[in-house]
Amino acid sequence: MTSDAPAANAELTVIEGEVAPVGRSVASRAEALRRWAANVPGSLAVAVRRRASELELIAAACGPLRVAA
């Protein structure tokens, strides 16, 4: 490995305010999917709720990455 190659365990650089808005956007999309799922039948509703749950997990993961300046 050369000296300018990235380390295998390099730390993630997080810019103030960049991650949290993404988390809020994803959470908003998940909520919209849940509202929509209430109006669709059967297996489609189950699939939409599952996707909303996945998005909520992503949104939750985005929150703690926000760092203070």
PDB file of C-alpha atoms in Angstrom:
ATOM      1  CA  MET A   1       0.000   0.000   0.000  1.00  0.00           C
ATOM      2  CA  THR A   2       1.359   3.430  -0.890  1.00  0.00           C
ATOM      3  CA  SER A   3       1.384   6.296   1.574  1.00  0.00           C
ATOM      4  CA  ASP A   4      -1.393   8.149  -0.289  1.00  0.00           C
ATOM      5  CA  ALA A   5      -3.757   5.138  -0.385  1.00  0.00           C
ATOM      6  CA  PRO A   6      -6.748   5.329   1.980  1.00  0.00           C
ATOM      7  CA  ALA A   7      -6.517   3.203   5.099  1.00  0.00           C
ATOM      8  CA  ALA A   8      -8.875   0.242   5.324  1.00  0.00           C
ATOM      9  CA  ASN A   9     -10.346   1.612   8.539  1.00  0.00           C
ATOM     10  CA  ALA A  10     -10.401   5.295   7.583  1.00  0.00           C
ATOM     11  CA  GLU A  11     -12.820   7.398   9.604  1.00  0.00           C
ATOM     12  CA  LEU A  12     -15.938   8.774   7.982  1.00  0.00           C
ATOM     13  CA  THR A  13     -15.894  12.534   7.619  1.00  0.00           C
ATOM     14  CA  VAL A  14     -19.282  14.037   8.444  1.00  0.00           C
ATOM     15  CA  ILE A  15     -20.034  17.632   7.549  1.00  0.00           C
ATOM     16  CA  GLU A  16     -22.185  19.628   9.995  1.00  0.00           C
ATOM     17  CA  GLY A  17     -25.812  19.558   8.940  1.00  0.00           C
ATOM     18  CA  GLU A  18     -25.402  17.262   5.953  1.00  0.00           C
ATOM     19  CA  VAL A  19     -26.655  13.962   7.387  1.00  0.00           C
ATOM     20  CA  ALA A  20     -29.569  15.030   9.597  1.00  0.00           C
ATOM     21  CA  PRO A  21     -31.588  16.608   6.741  1.00  0.00           C
ATOM     22  CA  VAL A  22     -31.274  13.337   4.832  1.00  0.00           C
ATOM     23  CA  GLY A  23     -32.621  11.469   7.854  1.00  0.00           C
ATOM     24  CA  ARG A  24     -35.591  13.824   8.086  1.00  0.00           C
ATOM     25  CA  SER A  25     -36.291  13.454   4.370  1.00  0.00           C
ATOM     26  CA  VAL A  26     -36.206   9.658   4.597  1.00  0.00           C
ATOM     27  CA  ALA A  27     -38.460   9.699   7.674  1.00  0.00           C
ATOM     28  CA  SER A  28     -40.897  11.942   5.829  1.00  0.00           C
ATOM     29  CA  ARG A  29     -40.984   9.515   2.900  1.00  0.00           C
ATOM     30  CA  ALA A  30     -41.603   6.599   5.280  1.00  0.00           C
ATOM     31  CA  GLU A  31     -44.542   8.429   6.874  1.00  0.00           C
ATOM     32  CA  ALA A  32     -46.027   9.177   3.446  1.00  0.00           C
ATOM     33  CA  LEU A  33     -45.745   5.490   2.520  1.00  0.00           C
ATOM     34  CA  ARG A  34     -47.495   4.453   5.736  1.00  0.00           C
ATOM     35  CA  ARG A  35     -50.375   6.859   5.026  1.00  0.00           C
ATOM     36  CA  TRP A  36     -50.653   5.537   1.478  1.00  0.00           C
ATOM     37  CA  ALA A  37     -50.550   1.905   2.670  1.00  0.00           C
ATOM     38  CA  ALA A  38     -53.681   2.544   4.736  1.00  0.00           C
ATOM     39  CA  ASN A  39     -55.591   3.024   1.470  1.00  0.00           C
ATOM     40  CA  VAL A  40     -54.373   0.037  -0.563  1.00  0.00           C
ATOM     41  CA  PRO A  41     -55.467  -3.599  -0.314  1.00  0.00           C
ATOM     42  CA  GLY A  42     -53.797  -6.763   0.947  1.00  0.00           C
ATOM     43  CA  SER A  43     -50.306  -7.779  -0.017  1.00  0.00           C
ATOM     44  CA  LEU A  44     -49.503  -4.426  -1.601  1.00  0.00           C
ATOM     45  CA  ALA A  45     -50.157  -2.716   1.736  1.00  0.00           C
ATOM     46  CA  VAL A  46     -47.908  -5.238   3.488  1.00  0.00           C
ATOM     47  CA  ALA A  47     -45.092  -4.578   1.007  1.00  0.00           C
ATOM     48  CA  VAL A  48     -45.473  -0.813   1.342  1.00  0.00           C
ATOM     49  CA  ARG A  49     -45.442  -0.994   5.154  1.00  0.00           C
ATOM     50  CA  ARG A  50     -42.326  -3.169   4.989  1.00  0.00           C
ATOM     51  CA  ARG A  51     -40.598  -0.579   2.799  1.00  0.00           C
ATOM     52  CA  ALA A  52     -41.664   2.178   5.190  1.00  0.00           C
ATOM     53  CA  SER A  53     -40.115   0.222   8.070  1.00  0.00           C
ATOM     54  CA  GLU A  54     -36.862  -0.107   6.136  1.00  0.00           C
ATOM     55  CA  LEU A  55     -36.835   3.632   5.481  1.00  0.00           C
ATOM     56  CA  GLU A  56     -37.460   4.342   9.165  1.00  0.00           C
ATOM     57  CA  LEU A  57     -34.398   2.263  10.044  1.00  0.00           C
ATOM     58  CA  ILE A  58     -32.329   4.248   7.544  1.00  0.00           C
ATOM     59  CA  ALA A  59     -33.635   7.525   8.970  1.00  0.00           C
ATOM     60  CA  ALA A  60     -32.777   6.406  12.501  1.00  0.00           C
ATOM     61  CA  ALA A  61     -29.263   5.515  11.377  1.00  0.00           C
ATOM     62  CA  CYS A  62     -28.776   8.958   9.828  1.00  0.00           C
ATOM     63  CA  GLY A  63     -29.669  10.862  12.988  1.00  0.00           C
ATOM     64  CA  PRO A  64     -26.719   9.970  15.249  1.00  0.00           C
ATOM     65  CA  LEU A  65     -24.178  10.839  12.532  1.00  0.00           C
ATOM     66  CA  ARG A  66     -24.784  14.557  12.910  1.00  0.00           C
ATOM     67  CA  VAL A  67     -21.821  16.201  14.609  1.00  0.00           C
ATOM     68  CA  ALA A  68     -21.355  19.554  16.315  1.00  0.00           C
ATOM     69  CA  ALA A  69     -19.225  22.171  14.583  1.00  0.00           C
TER      70      ALA A  69
END
